[in-house]
XYZ file of C-alpha atoms in Angstrom:
611
model
C -25.797 29.338 19.220
C -26.046 28.542 22.934
C -25.370 25.363 24.867
C -27.878 24.714 27.701
C -26.829 22.527 30.611
C -29.156 19.844 31.886
C -31.163 20.831 34.949
C -33.294 18.677 37.227
C -36.617 17.893 35.612
C -34.971 17.626 32.188
C -34.941 21.369 31.780
C -32.665 23.175 29.335
C -32.895 26.922 29.784
C -36.623 27.681 29.691
C -37.492 24.460 27.822
C -38.598 21.166 29.408
C -37.876 17.893 27.603
C -37.455 19.614 24.262
C -37.437 17.720 20.948
C -33.954 17.588 19.465
C -31.996 16.278 16.507
C -28.472 14.770 16.614
C -25.452 14.803 14.311
C -22.996 11.946 13.769
C -19.647 12.976 12.317
C -15.877 12.626 12.851
C -13.378 15.161 14.172
C -11.130 13.530 16.819
C -8.311 12.644 14.441
C -8.283 16.170 13.080
C -8.189 18.182 16.286
C -5.478 20.872 16.342
C -3.974 20.169 19.760
C -1.098 22.655 19.629
C -1.639 26.427 19.346
C 1.194 26.415 16.794
C -0.838 24.222 14.410
C -2.717 26.414 11.947
C -2.956 29.329 14.432
C -5.345 31.160 12.096
C -8.024 28.483 12.608
C -10.624 29.364 15.179
C -13.033 27.063 17.043
C -16.744 27.330 16.385
C -18.325 29.971 18.603
C -20.923 28.511 21.010
C -21.916 30.375 24.158
C -22.702 28.715 27.475
C -19.761 26.256 27.220
C -17.340 26.206 30.161
C -14.607 24.152 28.419
C -12.358 24.869 25.487
C -14.037 23.843 22.244
C -11.579 21.953 19.990
C -10.193 23.544 16.859
C -10.452 21.327 13.796
C -8.074 21.064 10.842
C -9.558 23.024 7.946
C -8.703 20.286 5.483
C -11.316 18.139 7.292
C -14.016 20.787 7.513
C -14.234 24.527 8.083
C -16.129 26.457 10.746
C -18.442 27.796 8.009
C -19.291 24.225 6.915
C -19.799 23.204 10.513
C -22.212 26.069 11.190
C -24.114 25.348 7.965
C -24.531 21.677 9.075
C -25.907 22.696 12.470
C -28.417 25.085 10.899
C -29.454 22.447 8.377
C -30.015 19.865 11.108
C -32.737 22.029 12.691
C -34.795 22.238 9.459
C -37.862 20.102 8.819
C -37.538 17.274 6.319
C -38.946 18.319 2.952
C -41.836 16.055 1.941
C -42.784 15.659 -1.712
C -45.992 17.615 -2.390
C -45.708 19.357 0.967
C -47.915 22.422 1.471
C -46.869 24.564 4.470
C -50.382 25.954 4.767
C -51.710 22.551 5.834
C -48.999 21.538 8.264
C -48.245 22.284 11.896
C -44.772 20.770 11.708
C -42.084 23.027 13.170
C -38.346 23.188 12.909
C -36.400 21.572 15.754
C -34.741 24.182 17.922
C -32.329 21.904 19.735
C -29.410 19.863 18.391
C -27.241 17.468 20.352
C -23.610 18.217 19.428
C -20.833 16.390 21.242
C -18.327 19.224 21.473
C -20.944 21.515 23.018
C -22.721 18.921 25.182
C -19.836 16.740 26.468
C -17.178 18.353 28.625
C -14.051 18.147 26.471
C -11.603 18.598 29.350
C -9.229 15.603 29.272
C -9.960 12.985 32.003
C -12.898 14.960 33.332
C -15.300 12.596 35.195
C -18.317 14.287 33.641
C -16.987 13.456 30.189
C -16.819 9.715 30.934
C -20.339 9.649 32.387
C -21.798 11.596 29.451
C -20.155 9.180 26.988
C -21.946 6.391 28.850
C -25.291 8.075 27.989
C -24.815 8.452 24.236
C -26.964 5.456 23.351
C -30.041 7.005 24.987
C -29.252 10.372 23.456
C -29.154 9.079 19.864
C -32.091 6.700 20.298
C -34.345 9.482 21.562
C -33.372 12.022 18.910
C -36.189 13.114 16.578
C -33.877 12.970 13.556
C -30.220 12.036 13.078
C -27.890 13.282 10.351
C -24.739 11.425 9.316
C -22.269 13.920 7.862
C -20.066 12.382 5.174
C -18.078 15.521 4.747
C -15.551 13.799 2.453
C -18.146 12.829 -0.149
C -20.257 14.731 -2.674
C -24.029 14.548 -2.856
C -23.996 12.992 -6.314
C -21.257 10.588 -5.348
C -23.183 9.246 -2.356
C -26.323 8.779 -4.437
C -24.522 6.947 -7.267
C -22.503 4.694 -4.988
C -25.559 3.534 -3.037
C -27.489 2.863 -6.242
C -24.543 0.928 -7.717
C -24.146 -1.264 -4.595
C -27.885 -1.987 -4.476
C -27.883 -2.892 -8.197
C -24.855 -5.159 -7.754
C -26.608 -6.971 -4.866
C -29.804 -7.353 -6.916
C -27.941 -8.771 -9.931
C -25.860 -11.066 -7.696
C -28.905 -12.469 -5.966
C -30.656 -13.046 -9.281
C -27.652 -14.658 -10.940
C -26.916 -17.078 -8.105
C -30.562 -18.088 -7.608
C -31.002 -18.760 -11.345
C -28.005 -21.076 -11.594
C -28.908 -24.747 -11.958
C -26.302 -27.126 -10.520
C -24.891 -29.386 -13.203
C -21.821 -30.758 -14.911
C -21.052 -27.525 -16.795
C -21.259 -25.032 -13.903
C -18.219 -26.253 -12.000
C -15.949 -26.176 -15.084
C -15.976 -22.358 -15.003
C -14.569 -22.271 -11.486
C -10.765 -21.791 -11.403
C -9.004 -25.019 -10.439
C -12.021 -27.291 -10.825
C -10.913 -28.765 -14.144
C -7.633 -30.196 -12.969
C -7.312 -34.000 -13.035
C -5.396 -34.112 -9.699
C -8.261 -32.287 -8.020
C -10.865 -34.679 -9.434
C -8.897 -37.705 -8.260
C -8.422 -36.152 -4.850
C -12.146 -35.439 -4.545
C -13.080 -38.961 -5.647
C -10.779 -40.426 -3.020
C -12.279 -38.098 -0.370
C -15.841 -39.025 -1.313
C -15.007 -42.733 -1.360
C -13.368 -42.643 2.066
C -16.239 -40.616 3.526
C -18.878 -42.991 2.095
C -17.008 -46.044 3.424
C -16.642 -44.466 6.811
C -20.344 -43.635 7.146
C -21.796 -46.317 4.906
C -24.282 -47.580 7.494
C -26.375 -44.445 7.535
C -24.787 -41.545 5.664
C -23.891 -42.471 2.051
C -27.054 -41.120 0.430
C -26.565 -37.739 2.112
C -23.196 -37.204 0.409
C -24.023 -37.983 -3.204
C -26.491 -35.135 -3.985
C -23.988 -32.526 -2.828
C -21.190 -33.892 -4.992
C -22.102 -31.781 -8.048
C -23.668 -28.781 -6.303
C -21.390 -25.885 -7.282
C -24.292 -23.486 -7.768
C -23.122 -21.057 -5.061
C -19.424 -21.015 -6.063
C -18.299 -17.812 -7.800
C -15.804 -17.692 -10.642
C -14.401 -14.354 -9.416
C -15.025 -12.837 -12.853
C -18.625 -11.711 -12.188
C -19.090 -8.055 -13.222
C -21.266 -7.309 -10.207
C -18.408 -8.415 -7.974
C -16.085 -5.833 -9.505
C -18.755 -3.119 -9.340
C -19.449 -3.918 -5.677
C -15.765 -3.718 -4.699
C -15.204 -0.425 -6.496
C -18.270 1.234 -4.977
C -17.856 -0.116 -1.430
C -14.251 1.180 -1.568
C -15.448 4.590 -2.758
C -18.099 4.815 -0.034
C -15.856 3.707 2.805
C -13.066 6.095 1.851
C -15.080 8.619 3.828
C -13.537 8.755 7.309
C -16.919 8.268 8.990
C -16.822 4.576 8.066
C -13.487 3.984 9.754
C -14.163 5.860 13.012
C -14.782 3.760 16.119
C -17.125 6.259 17.751
C -19.479 6.389 14.774
C -19.942 2.590 14.918
C -22.418 2.655 17.799
C -24.215 5.591 16.200
C -24.571 3.593 12.981
C -26.082 0.712 14.945
C -28.489 2.884 16.926
C -29.629 5.142 14.076
C -29.884 3.062 10.898
C -32.585 5.340 9.554
C -30.314 8.409 9.805
C -30.099 10.645 6.755
C -26.760 10.918 4.897
C -25.521 14.464 4.318
C -22.691 15.268 1.934
C -19.968 17.893 2.056
C -22.446 20.243 0.371
C -24.745 20.155 3.426
C -27.847 19.873 1.277
C -31.484 20.086 2.353
C -32.909 16.806 3.654
C -35.760 15.439 1.561
C -38.124 12.571 2.187
C -36.243 10.458 -0.387
C -32.756 11.460 0.738
C -30.417 8.457 1.138
C -30.436 6.810 4.548
C -27.795 4.809 6.365
C -29.861 1.643 6.211
C -29.772 1.735 2.398
C -26.045 0.942 2.601
C -26.385 -2.043 4.929
C -28.988 -4.341 3.301
C -27.292 -4.742 -0.125
C -23.893 -5.157 1.558
C -25.295 -7.954 3.729
C -26.573 -9.702 0.600
C -23.183 -9.441 -1.055
C -21.481 -10.778 2.048
C -23.794 -13.806 2.268
C -23.195 -14.712 -1.397
C -19.420 -14.472 -1.068
C -19.385 -16.458 2.159
C -21.543 -19.138 0.619
C -19.209 -19.359 -2.349
C -16.121 -19.599 -0.124
C -17.697 -22.316 2.029
C -18.593 -24.321 -1.074
C -15.072 -24.014 -2.460
C -13.522 -25.059 0.836
C -15.766 -28.118 0.952
C -14.500 -29.164 -2.472
C -10.890 -28.023 -2.191
C -11.285 -25.336 -4.883
C -9.138 -22.164 -4.903
C -10.794 -19.027 -3.528
C -10.504 -15.929 -5.747
C -8.926 -12.693 -4.597
C -12.054 -10.693 -5.501
C -14.211 -12.689 -3.101
C -11.703 -12.256 -0.272
C -11.294 -8.515 -1.047
C -15.017 -7.830 -0.860
C -15.425 -9.870 2.319
C -12.503 -7.986 3.906
C -13.999 -4.615 2.932
C -17.386 -5.458 4.373
C -15.958 -6.894 7.590
C -13.585 -3.978 8.279
C -16.301 -1.388 7.823
C -19.086 -3.425 9.456
C -21.472 -2.686 6.604
C -22.763 -6.238 6.474
C -22.771 -6.900 10.225
C -24.777 -3.757 10.982
C -27.678 -4.951 8.821
C -28.417 -7.788 11.273
C -28.999 -5.277 14.103
C -27.255 -7.658 16.506
C -24.921 -5.712 18.844
C -22.901 -8.873 19.531
C -21.313 -8.369 16.129
C -20.050 -4.883 16.985
C -17.031 -5.929 19.016
C -15.441 -7.677 16.020
C -16.008 -4.595 13.892
C -14.690 -2.322 16.674
C -11.380 -4.157 16.616
C -10.904 -3.019 13.013
C -11.898 0.668 13.491
C -9.532 3.583 14.076
C -9.123 4.891 17.632
C -6.446 6.666 19.627
C -6.946 4.527 22.769
C -7.373 0.747 22.868
C -9.876 0.981 25.743
C -12.244 2.891 23.443
C -12.958 -0.393 21.632
C -15.181 -1.152 24.618
C -16.220 2.378 25.575
C -17.194 3.005 21.988
C -19.776 0.163 21.799
C -20.913 -0.479 25.384
C -23.817 1.962 25.066
C -25.662 -0.262 22.609
C -26.014 -2.810 25.422
C -27.029 -0.086 27.891
C -23.808 -0.753 29.791
C -21.666 1.766 31.663
C -18.312 0.127 32.266
C -14.942 1.220 33.618
C -14.673 4.945 34.317
C -18.149 5.608 32.893
C -19.805 3.597 35.644
C -21.402 6.209 37.951
C -20.864 3.856 40.919
C -17.094 3.394 40.223
C -14.807 4.843 42.947
C -13.388 8.178 41.842
C -9.882 7.149 42.962
C -9.892 3.787 41.199
C -7.266 2.935 38.587
C -8.756 3.204 35.032
C -9.474 -0.219 33.563
C -7.266 -1.395 30.681
C -8.631 -3.202 27.609
C -8.404 -6.800 29.018
C -10.299 -5.750 32.164
C -12.951 -3.940 30.122
C -13.358 -7.006 27.883
C -13.962 -9.128 31.004
C -16.470 -6.614 32.338
C -18.291 -6.664 29.016
C -18.503 -10.460 29.045
C -19.696 -10.528 32.657
C -22.436 -7.987 32.043
C -23.595 -9.742 28.854
C -23.976 -13.172 30.467
C -25.701 -11.543 33.459
C -28.169 -9.384 31.550
C -28.599 -11.315 28.281
C -27.581 -14.943 29.081
C -28.991 -16.578 25.947
C -27.730 -13.987 23.473
C -24.304 -13.857 25.148
C -23.592 -17.354 23.798
C -24.923 -16.938 20.252
C -21.601 -16.390 18.526
C -18.658 -18.435 17.326
C -14.957 -17.730 17.796
C -13.178 -17.574 14.419
C -9.799 -17.642 16.174
C -8.798 -19.913 19.094
C -9.173 -18.346 22.561
C -7.509 -19.420 25.768
C -8.922 -22.126 28.026
C -11.541 -20.567 30.290
C -12.314 -17.636 27.961
C -14.601 -19.145 25.325
C -17.728 -18.322 27.389
C -17.469 -14.650 26.449
C -17.428 -12.781 23.212
C -14.020 -11.998 21.709
C -12.813 -9.629 19.010
C -12.796 -12.590 16.598
C -16.402 -13.570 17.319
C -18.865 -13.866 14.450
C -22.667 -14.090 14.638
C -23.806 -17.156 12.603
C -26.863 -16.771 10.403
C -28.610 -19.664 12.131
C -29.503 -17.381 15.100
C -30.480 -14.333 13.059
C -34.161 -14.598 14.117
C -33.430 -14.331 17.838
C -33.923 -10.682 18.774
C -31.262 -9.373 21.113
C -33.129 -7.182 23.588
C -36.802 -8.100 23.444
C -38.161 -11.580 24.150
C -41.077 -11.191 21.698
C -40.731 -9.575 18.259
C -42.350 -9.761 14.834
C -40.135 -12.762 14.083
C -41.261 -14.747 17.124
C -40.324 -15.134 20.780
C -37.424 -16.787 22.597
C -37.153 -18.347 26.027
C -33.969 -19.031 27.999
C -33.801 -22.600 29.350
C -30.524 -22.471 31.315
C -29.106 -20.292 34.074
C -25.750 -18.845 33.033
C -23.327 -16.808 35.070
C -19.555 -16.601 35.786
C -17.227 -17.800 38.488
C -13.633 -17.007 39.471
C -11.361 -20.050 39.794
C -7.672 -19.608 40.635
C -7.610 -16.135 39.146
C -9.441 -17.047 35.887
C -13.029 -16.043 35.333
C -15.012 -18.993 33.895
C -18.603 -19.254 32.692
C -20.971 -21.328 34.807
C -24.191 -23.074 33.839
C -27.142 -24.867 35.399
C -29.548 -26.619 33.062
C -30.447 -29.709 31.036
C -27.752 -31.634 29.166
C -27.886 -34.715 26.956
C -25.185 -36.759 25.260
C -24.117 -35.400 21.887
C -24.273 -38.795 20.173
C -27.889 -39.362 21.253
C -28.979 -36.006 19.840
C -26.996 -36.666 16.633
C -28.845 -39.942 16.046
C -32.185 -38.253 16.756
C -31.414 -35.514 14.180
C -30.668 -38.091 11.539
C -33.715 -40.198 12.350
C -36.066 -37.192 12.257
C -34.731 -36.087 8.874
C -35.321 -39.579 7.518
C -38.934 -39.483 8.697
C -39.473 -36.018 7.253
C -37.930 -37.021 3.898
C -35.855 -33.877 3.857
C -33.082 -35.465 1.855
C -35.124 -34.726 -1.247
C -35.293 -31.065 -0.352
C -31.582 -30.744 0.519
C -32.258 -29.588 4.074
C -31.219 -30.794 7.516
C -33.122 -30.570 10.755
C -30.080 -29.212 12.590
C -27.426 -26.553 12.011
C -24.064 -26.441 13.778
C -21.687 -23.510 14.105
C -18.348 -24.433 15.625
C -15.669 -22.390 17.385
C -12.178 -22.409 16.011
C -10.148 -24.273 18.597
C -6.843 -26.128 18.915
C -8.535 -28.601 21.240
C -10.003 -30.547 18.337
C -7.701 -31.438 15.381
C -8.291 -28.814 12.719
C -8.501 -31.328 9.879
C -11.508 -32.964 11.505
C -13.976 -30.115 10.960
C -14.386 -27.447 8.251
C -13.405 -23.880 8.994
C -16.650 -22.355 7.705
C -20.130 -22.938 9.045
C -21.611 -25.841 7.119
C -24.599 -25.223 4.790
C -28.001 -26.426 6.009
C -28.070 -29.673 4.082
C -26.772 -33.265 4.250
C -23.285 -31.999 5.143
C -24.647 -31.127 8.580
C -25.263 -34.823 9.209
C -21.789 -35.661 7.954
C -20.271 -33.126 10.312
C -22.299 -34.307 13.339
C -21.391 -37.939 12.579
C -17.705 -37.081 12.317
C -17.877 -35.298 15.656
C -19.507 -38.345 17.250
C -16.801 -40.596 15.814
C -14.059 -38.312 17.062
C -15.474 -38.044 20.575
C -15.822 -41.807 20.742
C -12.328 -42.539 19.476
C -10.806 -39.928 21.784
C -12.931 -41.147 24.693
C -14.305 -37.692 25.314
C -17.573 -36.903 27.062
C -19.522 -34.466 24.851
C -22.933 -33.048 25.658
C -25.383 -30.425 24.426
C -26.581 -27.903 26.996
C -30.142 -26.713 26.317
C -29.782 -22.924 26.084
C -33.163 -21.775 24.820
C -36.215 -22.127 22.579
C -37.469 -19.975 19.705
C -41.104 -20.079 18.622
C -42.999 -18.367 15.823
C -46.698 -19.156 16.054
C -47.817 -15.941 14.390
C -47.341 -16.888 10.734
C -49.610 -19.311 8.935
C -48.609 -21.893 6.340
C -50.085 -19.608 3.679
C -47.803 -16.804 4.842
C -44.665 -19.013 4.625
C -45.742 -20.241 1.204
C -46.290 -16.688 -0.024
C -42.871 -15.569 1.189
C -41.053 -18.662 -0.016
C -40.056 -19.497 3.536
C -39.958 -22.827 5.410
C -41.434 -26.052 4.115
C -45.165 -25.693 3.517
C -46.190 -28.981 5.143
C -44.856 -27.818 8.511
C -46.555 -25.602 11.074
C -44.940 -22.458 12.432
C -41.213 -21.993 12.982
C -39.808 -23.494 16.162
C -36.327 -24.535 17.159
C -34.215 -25.289 20.221
C -30.785 -23.720 20.786
C -27.962 -25.696 22.340
C -24.319 -25.233 23.289
C -21.843 -28.030 22.512
C -19.558 -28.836 25.461
C -16.807 -31.408 25.871
C -15.288 -32.400 29.186
C -11.723 -31.160 29.641
C -9.254 -33.852 30.661
C -6.680 -33.719 33.474
C -8.461 -31.122 35.538
C -8.872 -31.087 39.300
C -12.587 -30.485 38.830
C -15.092 -31.109 36.100
C -14.472 -28.351 33.572
C -16.214 -28.219 30.237
C -14.831 -26.678 27.069
C -17.190 -24.876 24.726
C -17.009 -26.075 21.094
C -19.817 -24.047 19.516
C -23.578 -23.754 19.252
C -26.344 -25.532 17.374
C -30.060 -25.299 16.661
C -32.545 -27.962 15.570
C -35.970 -27.609 14.019
C -39.042 -28.562 16.056
C -41.615 -28.227 13.278
C -43.550 -31.418 12.689
C -46.146 -32.572 10.113
C -49.713 -31.491 10.843
C -50.800 -35.104 11.195
C -49.607 -35.058 14.799
C -47.844 -38.374 14.350
C -45.731 -39.271 17.400
C -42.145 -40.350 16.767
C -39.817 -42.100 19.241
C -37.291 -39.218 19.099
C -39.939 -36.458 19.585
C -39.549 -36.077 23.341
C -35.738 -36.059 23.079
C -35.730 -33.362 20.399
C -38.305 -31.341 22.353
C -36.017 -31.374 25.390
C -38.554 -33.309 27.461
C -37.296 -36.909 27.649
C -35.500 -38.534 30.578
C -32.303 -38.505 28.477
C -32.061 -34.822 29.415
C -30.631 -34.579 32.913
C -30.036 -31.511 35.091
C -26.392 -30.599 35.466
C -24.312 -27.764 36.851
C -20.762 -26.927 35.899
C -18.219 -24.393 34.688
C -17.111 -23.939 31.093
C -14.940 -21.779 28.965
């Protein structure tokens, strides 16, 4: 085996722009750094390398296994019914291997720059193998099948449950008299508080426990056991494999046996989809229980924790904004790698990997790298940079950028990160966002249309009344709020509210609070999403949006409240929201149409800083 250095014109030895495969695996934690550690262990022999190739602990993998993996990675994928006589497919002669392609000399500038190119390397690979060298072939196959089956059963069970008086009795804690009295008092106080326009929105939800889990479901136990088994492999805890998982979701999984890759061999993506389904069901159950003051079971929390730590559910959404939260839970030897390990998915080269960075500059620490990430995101992807919520409070002036506690709410799942137009639709940015340094703190800045929160809240409610959505249990708007100590915690729920009448209750509470606290709250128009590609028949066939509507269109806004006692007008970010723009085909004009379309005179241009 020979390593060929890149030459101008993308030449490697005598080859120009050769096809290549890539391998994703872990070894950093198992490098033998001292010559006294297992002195009998040799490094893999690769010619053409000018640096010392690391020796790896044999308990992790042996040189013989490593060589077998490399040889296997060059082979063609075996296709069922394949006849070599009728194919021109060839084996791939080149393999990208980090230890032979990235200079392993500590602090070498070439190493940092090459790390900054890994995204392009993996995206352009003909085929990628993920080596789970701690798992058997049969074990991987069984675990993936069990997780998929658990997700299928879970989805079927939850969707077949009919809300009623008997369902909630099986939920732990729901049968207690004190709880019932507490809930009746809560409902009575809420109805009295909003009696002018909200009472009928609260009643239908009072007995809807259909999404609450008992914690005793067999599929829940099966899912926990198998997700645990799968993620025991060190590949799922490594920080550096996180970006590779995001970039190469169709990579083939290879076991410790280094088997031949077949057309039906398990792929990485087959782990993500069922895990995302399980996560959604558990989150929905937890949100329902929190709304009704019911105890949350340990099995729900355990599964959620497993899926969050490994990123198995977040990766399914293919939204790189979710990676930073996952990166904070992965294993790494340097804290700065939590940025270096994911920046490539955004096509960023930050810190020491920036080719334009001065060679004598002091290496950036984690806080500085986090700031650089936020600045580049709002500069390159302004709309997407704001489509997250903070699950933990962040300091004043920092809420404009993603944090390690950020979560991507489902309400923005259709907005593609990198491309403006996709199969789901197209999005347009309606505000100019940037950043500005004020007294040593970097704030976000905006220039765009704003309208008073209470006006929009009344328009949402009025539009839903006209659409008659109360019968369908839907709401025109969805809100996702940041966790903040600026607003009293008891005022708003911790979880994102379901898309039903509770959204109106939440918006009304916010309006009441802003009014009583004499706070100026606005919605900044961030962007618009439109899907004009799918017909009503298509939505009906897929069981999607309401059939009597056309297309799928919504506006995206950011909720801001003016910060008091500041020398200049500073706005605090409270979260994001979307509202549906689909209207009946009749073309009937409603008074609130222009406001909800972002076109009325109640939207005024404003510039400011926020955070």
